[in-house]
Tab-separated table of C-alpha atoms and ligand atoms in Angstrom:
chain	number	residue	atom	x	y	z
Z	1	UNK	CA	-32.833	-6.887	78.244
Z	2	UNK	CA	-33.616	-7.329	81.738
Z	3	UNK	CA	-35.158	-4.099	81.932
Z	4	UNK	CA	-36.925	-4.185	79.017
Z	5	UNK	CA	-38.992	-7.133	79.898
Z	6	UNK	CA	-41.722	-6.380	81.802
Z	7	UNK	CA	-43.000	-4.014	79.496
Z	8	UNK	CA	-42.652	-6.662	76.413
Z	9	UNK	CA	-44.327	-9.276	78.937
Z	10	UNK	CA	-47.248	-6.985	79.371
Z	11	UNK	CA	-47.526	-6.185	75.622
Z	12	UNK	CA	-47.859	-9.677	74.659
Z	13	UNK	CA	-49.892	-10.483	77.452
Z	14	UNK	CA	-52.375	-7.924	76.510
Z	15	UNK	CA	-52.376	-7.415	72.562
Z	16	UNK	CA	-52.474	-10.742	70.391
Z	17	UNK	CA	-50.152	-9.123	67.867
Z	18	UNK	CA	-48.173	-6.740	69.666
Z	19	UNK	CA	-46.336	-4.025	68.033
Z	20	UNK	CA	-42.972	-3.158	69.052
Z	21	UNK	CA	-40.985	0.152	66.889
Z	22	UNK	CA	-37.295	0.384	67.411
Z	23	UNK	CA	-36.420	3.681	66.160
Z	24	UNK	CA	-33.291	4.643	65.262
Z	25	UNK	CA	-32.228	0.946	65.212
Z	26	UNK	CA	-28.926	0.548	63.750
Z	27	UNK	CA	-28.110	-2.816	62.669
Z	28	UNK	CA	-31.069	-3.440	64.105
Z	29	UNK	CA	-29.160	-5.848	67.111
Z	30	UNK	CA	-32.109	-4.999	69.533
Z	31	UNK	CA	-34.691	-6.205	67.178
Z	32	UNK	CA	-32.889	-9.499	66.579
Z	33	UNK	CA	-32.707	-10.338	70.312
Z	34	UNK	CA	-36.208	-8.955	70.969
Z	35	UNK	CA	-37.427	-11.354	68.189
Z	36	UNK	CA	-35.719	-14.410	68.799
Z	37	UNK	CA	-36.838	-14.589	72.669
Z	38	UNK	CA	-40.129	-13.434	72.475
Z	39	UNK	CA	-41.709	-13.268	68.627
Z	40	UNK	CA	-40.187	-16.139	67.174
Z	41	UNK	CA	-42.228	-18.904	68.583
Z	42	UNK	CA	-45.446	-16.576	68.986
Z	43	UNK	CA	-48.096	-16.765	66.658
Z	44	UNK	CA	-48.377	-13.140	65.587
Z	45	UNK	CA	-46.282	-10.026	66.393
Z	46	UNK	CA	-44.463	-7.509	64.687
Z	47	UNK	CA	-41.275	-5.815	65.028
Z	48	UNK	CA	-40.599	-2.800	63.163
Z	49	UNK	CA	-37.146	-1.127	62.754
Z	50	UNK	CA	-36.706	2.335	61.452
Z	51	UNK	CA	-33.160	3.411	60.656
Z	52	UNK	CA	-31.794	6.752	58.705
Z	53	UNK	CA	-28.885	4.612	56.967
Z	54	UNK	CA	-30.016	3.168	54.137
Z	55	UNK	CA	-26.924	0.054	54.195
Z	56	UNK	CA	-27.815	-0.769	57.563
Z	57	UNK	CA	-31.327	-1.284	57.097
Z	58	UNK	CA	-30.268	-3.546	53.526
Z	59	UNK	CA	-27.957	-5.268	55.965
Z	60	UNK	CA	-30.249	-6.491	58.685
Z	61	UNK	CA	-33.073	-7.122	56.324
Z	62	UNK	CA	-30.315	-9.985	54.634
Z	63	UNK	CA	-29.986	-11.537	58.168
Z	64	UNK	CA	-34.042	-11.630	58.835
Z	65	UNK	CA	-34.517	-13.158	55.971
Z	66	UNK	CA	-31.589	-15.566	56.411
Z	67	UNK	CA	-32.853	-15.798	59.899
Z	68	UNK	CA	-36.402	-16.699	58.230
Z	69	UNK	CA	-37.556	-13.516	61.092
Z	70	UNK	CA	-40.615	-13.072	58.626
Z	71	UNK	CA	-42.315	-10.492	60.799
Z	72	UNK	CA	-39.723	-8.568	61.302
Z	73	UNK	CA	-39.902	-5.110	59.423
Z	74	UNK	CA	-37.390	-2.773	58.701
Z	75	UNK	CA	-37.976	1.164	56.903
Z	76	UNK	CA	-35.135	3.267	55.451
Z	77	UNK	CA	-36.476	6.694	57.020
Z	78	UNK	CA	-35.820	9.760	59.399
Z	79	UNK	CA	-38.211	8.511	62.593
Z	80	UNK	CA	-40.326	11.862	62.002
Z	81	UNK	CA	-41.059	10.523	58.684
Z	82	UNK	CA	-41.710	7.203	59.035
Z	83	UNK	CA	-44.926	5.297	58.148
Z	84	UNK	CA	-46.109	3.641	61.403
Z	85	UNK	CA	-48.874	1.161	62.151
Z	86	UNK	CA	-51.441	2.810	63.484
Z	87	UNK	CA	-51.021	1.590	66.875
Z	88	UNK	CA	-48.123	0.935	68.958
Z	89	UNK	CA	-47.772	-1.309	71.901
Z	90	UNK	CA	-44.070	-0.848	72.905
Z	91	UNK	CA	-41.321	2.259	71.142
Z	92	UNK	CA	-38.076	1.843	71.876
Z	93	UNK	CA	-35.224	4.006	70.785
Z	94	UNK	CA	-31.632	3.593	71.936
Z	95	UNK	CA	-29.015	6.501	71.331
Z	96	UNK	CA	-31.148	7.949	68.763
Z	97	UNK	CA	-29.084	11.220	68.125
Z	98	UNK	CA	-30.102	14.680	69.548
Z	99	UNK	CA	-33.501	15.578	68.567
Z	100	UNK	CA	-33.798	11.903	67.367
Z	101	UNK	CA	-35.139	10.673	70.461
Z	102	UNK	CA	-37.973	13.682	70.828
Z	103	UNK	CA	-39.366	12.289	67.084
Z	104	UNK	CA	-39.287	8.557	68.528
Z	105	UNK	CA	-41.330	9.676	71.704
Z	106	UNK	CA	-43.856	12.100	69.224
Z	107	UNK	CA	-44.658	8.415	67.502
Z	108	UNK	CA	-45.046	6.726	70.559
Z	109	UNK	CA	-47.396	9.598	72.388
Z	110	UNK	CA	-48.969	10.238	68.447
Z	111	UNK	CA	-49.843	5.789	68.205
Z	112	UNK	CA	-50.685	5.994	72.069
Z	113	UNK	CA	-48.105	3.587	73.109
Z	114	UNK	CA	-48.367	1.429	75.965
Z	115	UNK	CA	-44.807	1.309	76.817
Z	116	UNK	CA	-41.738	3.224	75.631
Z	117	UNK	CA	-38.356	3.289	76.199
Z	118	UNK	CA	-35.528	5.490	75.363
Z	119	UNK	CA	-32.068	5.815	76.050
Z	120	UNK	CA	-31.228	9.176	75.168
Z	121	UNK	CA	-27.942	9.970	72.887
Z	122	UNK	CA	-25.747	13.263	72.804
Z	123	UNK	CA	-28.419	16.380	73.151
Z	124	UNK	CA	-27.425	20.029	71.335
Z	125	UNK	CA	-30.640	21.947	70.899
Z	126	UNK	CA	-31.602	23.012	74.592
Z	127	UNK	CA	-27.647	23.798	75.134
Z	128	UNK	CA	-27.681	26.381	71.867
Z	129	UNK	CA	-31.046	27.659	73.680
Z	130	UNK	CA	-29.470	28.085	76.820
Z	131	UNK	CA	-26.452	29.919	74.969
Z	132	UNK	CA	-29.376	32.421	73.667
Z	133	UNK	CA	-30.742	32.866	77.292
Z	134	UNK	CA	-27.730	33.333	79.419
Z	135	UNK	CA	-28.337	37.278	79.732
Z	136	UNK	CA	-32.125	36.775	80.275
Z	137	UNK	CA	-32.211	34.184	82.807
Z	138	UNK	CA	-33.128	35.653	85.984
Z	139	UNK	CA	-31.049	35.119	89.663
Z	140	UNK	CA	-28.920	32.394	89.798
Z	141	UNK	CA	-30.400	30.152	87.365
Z	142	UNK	CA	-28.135	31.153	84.430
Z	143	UNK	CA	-24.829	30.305	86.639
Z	144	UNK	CA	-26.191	26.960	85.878
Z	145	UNK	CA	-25.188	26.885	82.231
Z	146	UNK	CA	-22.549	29.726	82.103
Z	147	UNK	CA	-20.092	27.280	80.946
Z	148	UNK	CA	-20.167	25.519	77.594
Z	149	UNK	CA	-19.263	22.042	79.285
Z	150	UNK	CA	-22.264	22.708	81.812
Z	151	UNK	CA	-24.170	24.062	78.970
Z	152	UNK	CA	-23.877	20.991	77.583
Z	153	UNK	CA	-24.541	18.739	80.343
Z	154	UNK	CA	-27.225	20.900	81.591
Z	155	UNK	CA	-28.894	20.958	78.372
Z	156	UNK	CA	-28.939	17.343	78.235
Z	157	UNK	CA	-30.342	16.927	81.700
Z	158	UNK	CA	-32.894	19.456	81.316
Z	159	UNK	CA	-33.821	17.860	78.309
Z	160	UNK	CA	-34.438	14.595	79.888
Z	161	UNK	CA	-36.420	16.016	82.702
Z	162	UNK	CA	-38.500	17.384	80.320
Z	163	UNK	CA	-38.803	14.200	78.228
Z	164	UNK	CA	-40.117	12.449	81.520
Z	165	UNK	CA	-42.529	15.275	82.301
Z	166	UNK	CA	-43.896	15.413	79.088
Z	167	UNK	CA	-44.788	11.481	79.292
Z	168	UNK	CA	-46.482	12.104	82.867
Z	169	UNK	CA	-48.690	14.974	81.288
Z	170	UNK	CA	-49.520	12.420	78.791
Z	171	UNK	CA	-50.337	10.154	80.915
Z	172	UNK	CA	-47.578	7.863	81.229
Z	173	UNK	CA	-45.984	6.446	84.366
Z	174	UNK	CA	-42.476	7.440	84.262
Z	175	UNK	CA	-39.269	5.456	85.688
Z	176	UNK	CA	-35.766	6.901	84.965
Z	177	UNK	CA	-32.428	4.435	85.818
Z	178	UNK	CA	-28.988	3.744	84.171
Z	179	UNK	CA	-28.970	1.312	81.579
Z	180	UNK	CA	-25.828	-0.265	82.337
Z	181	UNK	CA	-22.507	0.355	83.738
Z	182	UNK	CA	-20.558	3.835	83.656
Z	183	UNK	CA	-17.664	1.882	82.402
Z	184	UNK	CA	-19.568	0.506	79.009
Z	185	UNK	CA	-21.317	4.017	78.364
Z	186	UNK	CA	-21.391	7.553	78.972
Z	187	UNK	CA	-25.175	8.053	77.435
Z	188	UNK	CA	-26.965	5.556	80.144
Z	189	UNK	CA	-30.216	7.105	81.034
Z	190	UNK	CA	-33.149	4.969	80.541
Z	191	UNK	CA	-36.282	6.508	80.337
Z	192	UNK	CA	-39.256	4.007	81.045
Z	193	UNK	CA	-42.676	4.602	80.536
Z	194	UNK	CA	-46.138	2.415	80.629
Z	195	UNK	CA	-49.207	4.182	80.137
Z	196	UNK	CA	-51.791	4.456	82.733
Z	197	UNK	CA	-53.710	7.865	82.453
Z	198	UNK	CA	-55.578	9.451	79.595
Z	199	UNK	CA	-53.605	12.747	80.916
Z	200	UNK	CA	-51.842	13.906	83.985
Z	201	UNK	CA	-52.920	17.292	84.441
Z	202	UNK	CA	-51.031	17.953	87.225
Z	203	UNK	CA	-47.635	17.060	85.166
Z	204	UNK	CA	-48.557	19.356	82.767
Z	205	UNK	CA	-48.706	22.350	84.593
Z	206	UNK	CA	-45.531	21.455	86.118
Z	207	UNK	CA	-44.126	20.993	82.549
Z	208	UNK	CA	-45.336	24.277	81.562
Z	209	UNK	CA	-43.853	25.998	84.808
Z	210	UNK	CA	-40.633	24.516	83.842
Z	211	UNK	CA	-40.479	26.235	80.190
Z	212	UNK	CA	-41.716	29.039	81.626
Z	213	UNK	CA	-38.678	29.612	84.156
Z	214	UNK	CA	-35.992	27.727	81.523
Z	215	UNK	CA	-36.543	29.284	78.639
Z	216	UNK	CA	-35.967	26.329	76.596
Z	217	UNK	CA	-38.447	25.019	73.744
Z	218	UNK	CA	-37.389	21.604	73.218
Z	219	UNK	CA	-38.553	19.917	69.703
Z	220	UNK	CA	-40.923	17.306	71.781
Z	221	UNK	CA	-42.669	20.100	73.548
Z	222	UNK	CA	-42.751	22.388	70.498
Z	223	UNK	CA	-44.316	19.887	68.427
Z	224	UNK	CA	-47.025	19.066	70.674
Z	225	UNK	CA	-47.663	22.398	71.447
Z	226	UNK	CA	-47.243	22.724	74.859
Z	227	UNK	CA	-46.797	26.759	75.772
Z	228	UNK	CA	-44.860	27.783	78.861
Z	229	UNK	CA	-47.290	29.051	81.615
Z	230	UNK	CA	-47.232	32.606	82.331
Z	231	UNK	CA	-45.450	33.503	84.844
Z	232	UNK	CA	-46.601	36.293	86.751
Z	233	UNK	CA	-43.860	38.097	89.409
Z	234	UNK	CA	-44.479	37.676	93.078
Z	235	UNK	CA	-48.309	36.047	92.488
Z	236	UNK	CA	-48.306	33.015	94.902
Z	237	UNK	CA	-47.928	29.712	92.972
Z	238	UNK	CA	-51.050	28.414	91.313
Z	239	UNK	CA	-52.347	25.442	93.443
Z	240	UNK	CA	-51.605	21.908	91.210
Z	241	UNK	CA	-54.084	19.664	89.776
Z	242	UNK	CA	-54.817	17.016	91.912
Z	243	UNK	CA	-55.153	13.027	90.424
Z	244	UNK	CA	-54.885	12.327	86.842
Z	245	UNK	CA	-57.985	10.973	84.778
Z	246	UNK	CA	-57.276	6.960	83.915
Z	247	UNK	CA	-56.716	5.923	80.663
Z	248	UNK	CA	-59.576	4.719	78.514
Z	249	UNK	CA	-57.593	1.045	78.491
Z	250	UNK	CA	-55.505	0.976	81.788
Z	251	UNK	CA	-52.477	-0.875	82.112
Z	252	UNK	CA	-52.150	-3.950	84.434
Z	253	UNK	CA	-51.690	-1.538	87.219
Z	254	UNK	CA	-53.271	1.354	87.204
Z	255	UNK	CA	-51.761	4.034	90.330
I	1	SAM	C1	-25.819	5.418	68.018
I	1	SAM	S1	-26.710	4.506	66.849
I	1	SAM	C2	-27.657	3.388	67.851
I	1	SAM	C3	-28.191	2.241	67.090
I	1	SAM	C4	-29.053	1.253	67.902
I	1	SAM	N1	-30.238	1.885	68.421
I	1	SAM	C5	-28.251	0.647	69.022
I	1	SAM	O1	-28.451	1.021	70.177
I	1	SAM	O2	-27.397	-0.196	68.733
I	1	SAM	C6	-27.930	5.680	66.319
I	1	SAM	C7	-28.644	5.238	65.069
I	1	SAM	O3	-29.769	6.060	64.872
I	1	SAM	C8	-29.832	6.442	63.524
I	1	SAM	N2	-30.525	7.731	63.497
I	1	SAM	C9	-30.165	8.881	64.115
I	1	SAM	N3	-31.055	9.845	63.882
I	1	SAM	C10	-32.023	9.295	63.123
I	1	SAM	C11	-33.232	9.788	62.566
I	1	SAM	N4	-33.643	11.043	62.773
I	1	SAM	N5	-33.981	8.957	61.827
I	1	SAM	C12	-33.599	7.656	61.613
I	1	SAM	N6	-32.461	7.138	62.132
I	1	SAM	C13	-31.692	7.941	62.870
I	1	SAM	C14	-28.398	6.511	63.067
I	1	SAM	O4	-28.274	6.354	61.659
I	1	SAM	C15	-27.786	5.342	63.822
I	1	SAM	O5	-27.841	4.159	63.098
């Protein structure tokens, strides 16, 4: 919770009703503790939880109400289907399976999120991608991901880097740490992100360079249309963008 706090601090000290999204929620156990330290005794606030599992979402409903957590929401839906508020101030999604976690950080970039956070869960689609590409990779890249184990892991990493690229080109400020302990759990990456730029131009021709030599066409990227640069042989690298262009409503501290 630790972690997560500065970004709910700023929220609330920013937006009078802050929006918070956990996507992918569960039983919803984030929401509770999120609610009872910070929303509970505030005037306004939401929190919305969005969970696939129809029970679980019954379930946690039960103990808001019980709870009397009246401004807590909760919506039985897939998170690339679900009806948001039109603005976000803080996504979170914790082990939201495989692609999951590219649909929670479409709705935070899509409702221009201020913060987001996601712990990423078990990742398949860039590993079956990589399986397509092993003959067509070029020097030593596809020794990389010859193996299905480091096909696996690979894919998940690469995935990840791309997650936290994409953010950057969207103007977010990126942060990645463990979320806990090796010992409690294997899937401990923590993505952070506050938004401070309208774009990063410079991260996104660095994102595009990096489909462009992978191969891979992750859901996030796909979805937002981002194309892999063209990669010309033996043409000297393109010079980077320099600084990204603020956001329209910066962030406590802009870079
Ligand atoms: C591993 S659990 C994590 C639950 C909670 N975030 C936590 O950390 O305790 C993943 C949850 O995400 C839900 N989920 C996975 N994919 C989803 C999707 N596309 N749409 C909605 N819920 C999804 C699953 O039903 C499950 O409850």
């Amino acid at each position: 919770m630790g972690l997560l706090r500065p970004a709910v601090e700023d929220v609330r000290a920013r937006h009078p009703s802050p929006v918070m999204v956990d996507a992918g929620s569960g039983n919803a156990y984030l929401g509770f503790v999120l609610y009872e330290l910070y929303l509970k005794d505030a005037e306004a606030g939401t929190l919305l939880s969005v969970e696939g599992r129809p029970e679980l979402t019954e379930r946690a409903k039960v103990r808001a109400e019980r709870l009397g957590f009246s401004r807590m929401r909760f919506q039985t839906a897939h998170i690339d289907a679900a009806e948001y508020p039109e603005r976000i101030h803080l996504l979170m999604a914790l082990h939201a399976c495989d692609t999951a976690t590219d649909d929670a950080l479409l709705a935070a970039i899509r409702h221009g999120a201020d913060h987001v956070a996601v712990v990423p869960c078990c990742q398949a689609e860039v590993a079956a991608q990589l399986k397509e590409r092993r003959q067509a990779g070029h020097g030593s890249m596809p020794l990389l991901y010859a193996h299905a184990w480091h096909r696996r892991e690979f894919g998940s990493h690469l995935t990840n880097v791309i997650r936290a690229l994409t953010l950057e080109s969207f103007g977010y400020q990126v942060t990645v740490t463990e979320l806990t302990g090796w010992e409690h759990s294997l899937k401990n990456e923590l993505i952070l992100a506050r938004r401070v730029h309208r774009e990063n131009r410079r991260a996104r021709v660095q994102l595009e360079r990096l489909l462009a030599e992978t191969g891979v066409s992750p859901k996030l990227t796909r979805e937002l249309g981002v194309k892999p640069a063209a990669l010309v042989a033996g043409a000297p690298a393109e010079v980077l963008p320099e600084a990204p262009v603020a956001a329209e409503e910066p962030s406590t501290s802009v870079e």
